[in-house]
PDB file of C-alpha atoms in Angstrom:
ATOM      1  CA  MET C   1      24.326  14.345  -4.148  1.00  0.00           C
ATOM      2  CA  THR C   2      21.670  15.318  -1.609  1.00  0.00           C
ATOM      3  CA  PRO C   3      20.018  12.295   0.024  1.00  0.00           C
ATOM      4  CA  ARG C   4      16.369  11.772  -0.827  1.00  0.00           C
ATOM      5  CA  THR C   5      13.990  12.732   1.945  1.00  0.00           C
ATOM      6  CA  THR C   6      11.144  10.530   3.097  1.00  0.00           C
ATOM      7  CA  THR C   7       8.773  12.908   1.288  1.00  0.00           C
ATOM      8  CA  ASP C   8      10.755  12.556  -1.961  1.00  0.00           C
ATOM      9  CA  VAL C   9      10.772   8.763  -1.756  1.00  0.00           C
ATOM     10  CA  ILE C  10       7.057   8.482  -0.956  1.00  0.00           C
ATOM     11  CA  ASP C  11       6.136  10.972  -3.697  1.00  0.00           C
ATOM     12  CA  ASP C  12       8.102   8.901  -6.235  1.00  0.00           C
ATOM     13  CA  PHE C  13       6.631   5.660  -4.866  1.00  0.00           C
ATOM     14  CA  ASN C  14       3.065   6.959  -5.305  1.00  0.00           C
ATOM     15  CA  ARG C  15       3.863   8.353  -8.760  1.00  0.00           C
ATOM     16  CA  ALA C  16       4.908   4.870  -9.931  1.00  0.00           C
ATOM     17  CA  PHE C  17       1.357   3.615  -9.291  1.00  0.00           C
ATOM     18  CA  VAL C  18      -0.530   6.727 -10.421  1.00  0.00           C
ATOM     19  CA  ASP C  19       1.422   6.881 -13.706  1.00  0.00           C
ATOM     20  CA  HIS C  20       1.629   3.093 -14.179  1.00  0.00           C
ATOM     21  CA  ASP C  21       5.407   3.402 -14.377  1.00  0.00           C
ATOM     22  CA  PRO C  22       6.978   0.391 -12.628  1.00  0.00           C
ATOM     23  CA  ALA C  23      10.513   1.464 -13.581  1.00  0.00           C
ATOM     24  CA  VAL C  24      10.283   4.321 -11.056  1.00  0.00           C
ATOM     25  CA  LEU C  25      10.303   1.752  -8.250  1.00  0.00           C
ATOM     26  CA  THR C  26      13.711   0.305  -9.183  1.00  0.00           C
ATOM     27  CA  ASP C  27      15.738   2.817  -7.172  1.00  0.00           C
ATOM     28  CA  LEU C  28      13.306   3.140  -4.259  1.00  0.00           C
ATOM     29  CA  ILE C  29      13.340  -0.261  -2.549  1.00  0.00           C
ATOM     30  CA  GLY C  30      15.858  -1.303   0.115  1.00  0.00           C
ATOM     31  CA  GLU C  31      17.573  -4.704   0.132  1.00  0.00           C
ATOM     32  CA  ASP C  32      15.964  -5.566   3.480  1.00  0.00           C
ATOM     33  CA  CYS C  33      12.480  -4.299   2.588  1.00  0.00           C
ATOM     34  CA  VAL C  34       9.511  -6.031   4.212  1.00  0.00           C
ATOM     35  CA  MET C  35       6.006  -5.610   2.854  1.00  0.00           C
ATOM     36  CA  GLU C  36       2.686  -6.936   4.096  1.00  0.00           C
ATOM     37  CA  ALA C  37      -0.045  -6.862   1.466  1.00  0.00           C
ATOM     38  CA  VAL C  38      -3.652  -6.082   2.317  1.00  0.00           C
ATOM     39  CA  ARG C  39      -4.748  -9.621   1.387  1.00  0.00           C
ATOM     40  CA  PRO C  40      -5.443 -12.339   2.274  1.00  0.00           C
ATOM     41  CA  ALA C  41      -7.123 -11.635   5.593  1.00  0.00           C
ATOM     42  CA  PRO C  42      -6.364 -11.574   8.400  1.00  0.00           C
ATOM     43  CA  ASP C  43      -2.640 -10.757   8.080  1.00  0.00           C
ATOM     44  CA  GLY C  44      -1.922 -10.287   4.371  1.00  0.00           C
ATOM     45  CA  ALA C  45       0.840 -11.943   2.402  1.00  0.00           C
ATOM     46  CA  ARG C  46       4.338 -11.060   3.621  1.00  0.00           C
ATOM     47  CA  TYR C  47       7.124 -10.288   1.150  1.00  0.00           C
ATOM     48  CA  GLU C  48      10.711 -10.077   2.351  1.00  0.00           C
ATOM     49  CA  GLY C  49      13.673  -8.649   0.477  1.00  0.00           C
ATOM     50  CA  ARG C  50      14.071  -6.176  -2.333  1.00  0.00           C
ATOM     51  CA  ALA C  51      13.420  -8.646  -5.152  1.00  0.00           C
ATOM     52  CA  ALA C  52      10.138  -9.948  -3.711  1.00  0.00           C
ATOM     53  CA  CYS C  53       8.779  -6.478  -2.855  1.00  0.00           C
ATOM     54  CA  LEU C  54       9.885  -4.988  -6.177  1.00  0.00           C
ATOM     55  CA  THR C  55       8.323  -7.824  -8.185  1.00  0.00           C
ATOM     56  CA  PHE C  56       4.985  -7.408  -6.387  1.00  0.00           C
ATOM     57  CA  TRP C  57       4.898  -3.615  -6.684  1.00  0.00           C
ATOM     58  CA  GLN C  58       6.072  -3.482 -10.293  1.00  0.00           C
ATOM     59  CA  ALA C  59       3.311  -5.892 -11.344  1.00  0.00           C
ATOM     60  CA  LEU C  60       0.753  -3.751  -9.506  1.00  0.00           C
ATOM     61  CA  ALA C  61       2.080  -0.511 -11.022  1.00  0.00           C
ATOM     62  CA  ALA C  62       2.057  -1.999 -14.540  1.00  0.00           C
ATOM     63  CA  ASP C  63      -1.613  -3.040 -14.342  1.00  0.00           C
ATOM     64  CA  ARG C  64      -3.445  -0.453 -16.436  1.00  0.00           C
ATOM     65  CA  THR C  65      -6.861  -1.980 -15.653  1.00  0.00           C
ATOM     66  CA  THR C  66      -6.652  -0.470 -12.160  1.00  0.00           C
ATOM     67  CA  ARG C  67      -6.144   3.002 -10.727  1.00  0.00           C
ATOM     68  CA  PHE C  68      -4.356   4.021  -7.540  1.00  0.00           C
ATOM     69  CA  GLU C  69      -5.434   7.349  -6.050  1.00  0.00           C
ATOM     70  CA  PRO C  70      -3.530   8.729  -3.063  1.00  0.00           C
ATOM     71  CA  GLU C  71      -6.004  10.616  -0.863  1.00  0.00           C
ATOM     72  CA  GLU C  72      -3.645  11.881   1.831  1.00  0.00           C
ATOM     73  CA  VAL C  73       0.047  11.498   2.615  1.00  0.00           C
ATOM     74  CA  VAL C  74       1.491  12.345   6.022  1.00  0.00           C
ATOM     75  CA  VAL C  75       5.250  12.210   6.601  1.00  0.00           C
ATOM     76  CA  ALA C  76       6.869  12.266  10.038  1.00  0.00           C
ATOM     77  CA  GLY C  77      10.608  11.672  10.073  1.00  0.00           C
ATOM     78  CA  ASP C  78      11.349   8.281   8.515  1.00  0.00           C
ATOM     79  CA  ARG C  79       7.675   7.252   8.568  1.00  0.00           C
ATOM     80  CA  ALA C  80       4.835   7.984   6.181  1.00  0.00           C
ATOM     81  CA  THR C  81       1.156   7.177   6.074  1.00  0.00           C
ATOM     82  CA  ILE C  82      -0.498   6.919   2.672  1.00  0.00           C
ATOM     83  CA  ARG C  83      -4.306   6.921   2.671  1.00  0.00           C
ATOM     84  CA  TRP C  84      -5.494   5.703  -0.754  1.00  0.00           C
ATOM     85  CA  ARG C  85      -8.281   4.415  -2.962  1.00  0.00           C
ATOM     86  CA  TYR C  86      -7.637   1.530  -5.332  1.00  0.00           C
ATOM     87  CA  ARG C  87     -10.067   1.306  -8.275  1.00  0.00           C
ATOM     88  CA  PHE C  88     -10.471  -1.960 -10.154  1.00  0.00           C
ATOM     89  CA  GLY C  89     -13.513  -1.044 -12.256  1.00  0.00           C
ATOM     90  CA  ASP C  90     -15.737   1.863 -13.260  1.00  0.00           C
ATOM     91  CA  GLY C  91     -18.663   1.290 -10.915  1.00  0.00           C
ATOM     92  CA  PRO C  92     -19.116   2.966  -7.523  1.00  0.00           C
ATOM     93  CA  ALA C  93     -18.528  -0.344  -5.731  1.00  0.00           C
ATOM     94  CA  ASP C  94     -15.440  -1.217  -7.795  1.00  0.00           C
ATOM     95  CA  SER C  95     -12.903   0.211  -5.388  1.00  0.00           C
ATOM     96  CA  VAL C  96     -11.467  -0.195  -1.948  1.00  0.00           C
ATOM     97  CA  ARG C  97      -9.924   2.329   0.433  1.00  0.00           C
ATOM     98  CA  GLY C  98      -6.917   1.638   2.561  1.00  0.00           C
ATOM     99  CA  VAL C  99      -3.741   2.848   4.164  1.00  0.00           C
ATOM    100  CA  ASN C 100      -0.064   1.968   3.930  1.00  0.00           C
ATOM    101  CA  LEU C 101       2.265   2.544   6.852  1.00  0.00           C
ATOM    102  CA  MET C 102       5.699   3.136   5.350  1.00  0.00           C
ATOM    103  CA  ARG C 103       9.232   3.426   6.689  1.00  0.00           C
ATOM    104  CA  VAL C 104      12.130   4.912   4.731  1.00  0.00           C
ATOM    105  CA  ARG C 105      15.813   4.522   5.598  1.00  0.00           C
ATOM    106  CA  ASP C 106      18.715   6.073   3.686  1.00  0.00           C
ATOM    107  CA  GLY C 107      16.380   7.150   0.873  1.00  0.00           C
ATOM    108  CA  LEU C 108      14.847   3.675   0.371  1.00  0.00           C
ATOM    109  CA  VAL C 109      11.556   2.040   1.361  1.00  0.00           C
ATOM    110  CA  VAL C 110      12.333  -0.616   3.984  1.00  0.00           C
ATOM    111  CA  GLU C 111       8.857  -1.327   5.338  1.00  0.00           C
ATOM    112  CA  ALA C 112       5.326  -1.124   3.953  1.00  0.00           C
ATOM    113  CA  LEU C 113       2.364  -2.447   5.901  1.00  0.00           C
ATOM    114  CA  GLY C 114      -0.915  -2.364   3.970  1.00  0.00           C
ATOM    115  CA  TYR C 115      -4.415  -2.295   5.445  1.00  0.00           C
ATOM    116  CA  SER C 116      -7.750  -1.878   3.656  1.00  0.00           C
ATOM    117  CA  LYS C 117     -11.443  -1.713   4.255  1.00  0.00           C
ATOM    118  CA  THR C 118     -13.128  -4.958   3.354  1.00  0.00           C
ATOM    119  CA  ALA C 119     -16.254  -5.572   1.333  1.00  0.00           C
ATOM    120  CA  ASP C 120     -17.819  -8.949   2.103  1.00  0.00           C
ATOM    121  CA  GLU C 121     -15.097 -10.701   4.056  1.00  0.00           C
ATOM    122  CA  VAL C 122     -16.030  -9.450   7.532  1.00  0.00           C
ATOM    123  CA  PRO C 123     -19.567  -9.769   8.946  1.00  0.00           C
ATOM    124  CA  PRO C 124     -21.222  -6.554  10.082  1.00  0.00           C
ATOM    125  CA  ALA C 125     -20.813  -5.748  13.788  1.00  0.00           C
ATOM    126  CA  ALA C 126     -24.527  -6.392  14.352  1.00  0.00           C
ATOM    127  CA  GLU C 127     -23.943 -10.069  13.457  1.00  0.00           C
ATOM    128  CA  ILE C 128     -21.020 -10.358  15.862  1.00  0.00           C
ATOM    129  CA  VAL C 129     -22.344  -8.508  18.918  1.00  0.00           C
ATOM    130  CA  THR C 130     -25.693  -9.404  20.468  1.00  0.00           C
ATOM    131  CA  SER C 131     -27.359  -8.376  23.713  1.00  0.00           C
ATOM    132  CA  GLU C 132     -25.762 -11.437  25.332  1.00  0.00           C
ATOM    133  CA  GLY C 133     -22.247 -10.510  24.217  1.00  0.00           C
ATOM    134  CA  VAL C 134     -19.860 -11.386  21.460  1.00  0.00           C
ATOM    135  CA  HIS C 135     -20.353 -14.522  19.340  1.00  0.00           C
ATOM    136  CA  ALA C 136     -17.453 -16.908  19.467  1.00  0.00           C
TER     137      ALA C 136
END
């Protein structure tokens, strides 16, 4: 059997969320997988081990009230960057854009670090920086 490439693994990973098919994830996650979710700020929740990562991702993939839309995927060796939009409603403001930095080893996801743009959690730069400098 030919080993799965990073591109194959990431394509299948994304398909699980696009198609709302959590079963696809079962054979994609490594035993030592580490995942950092996009929330809560500032660092996101950290999940360690296959069971924890798989449980989180399968619940997300099964949620048919949301939509995951990959915008761009770049693969370089064992690393991949997934730029995405996550929709949680039908309105123009009912979505968030983000990126996942992924690492694949031996045909399995072993690292996924998620980052997203924020809505109201971070004050605009104009409120942080003044002519006298940065607010503490």
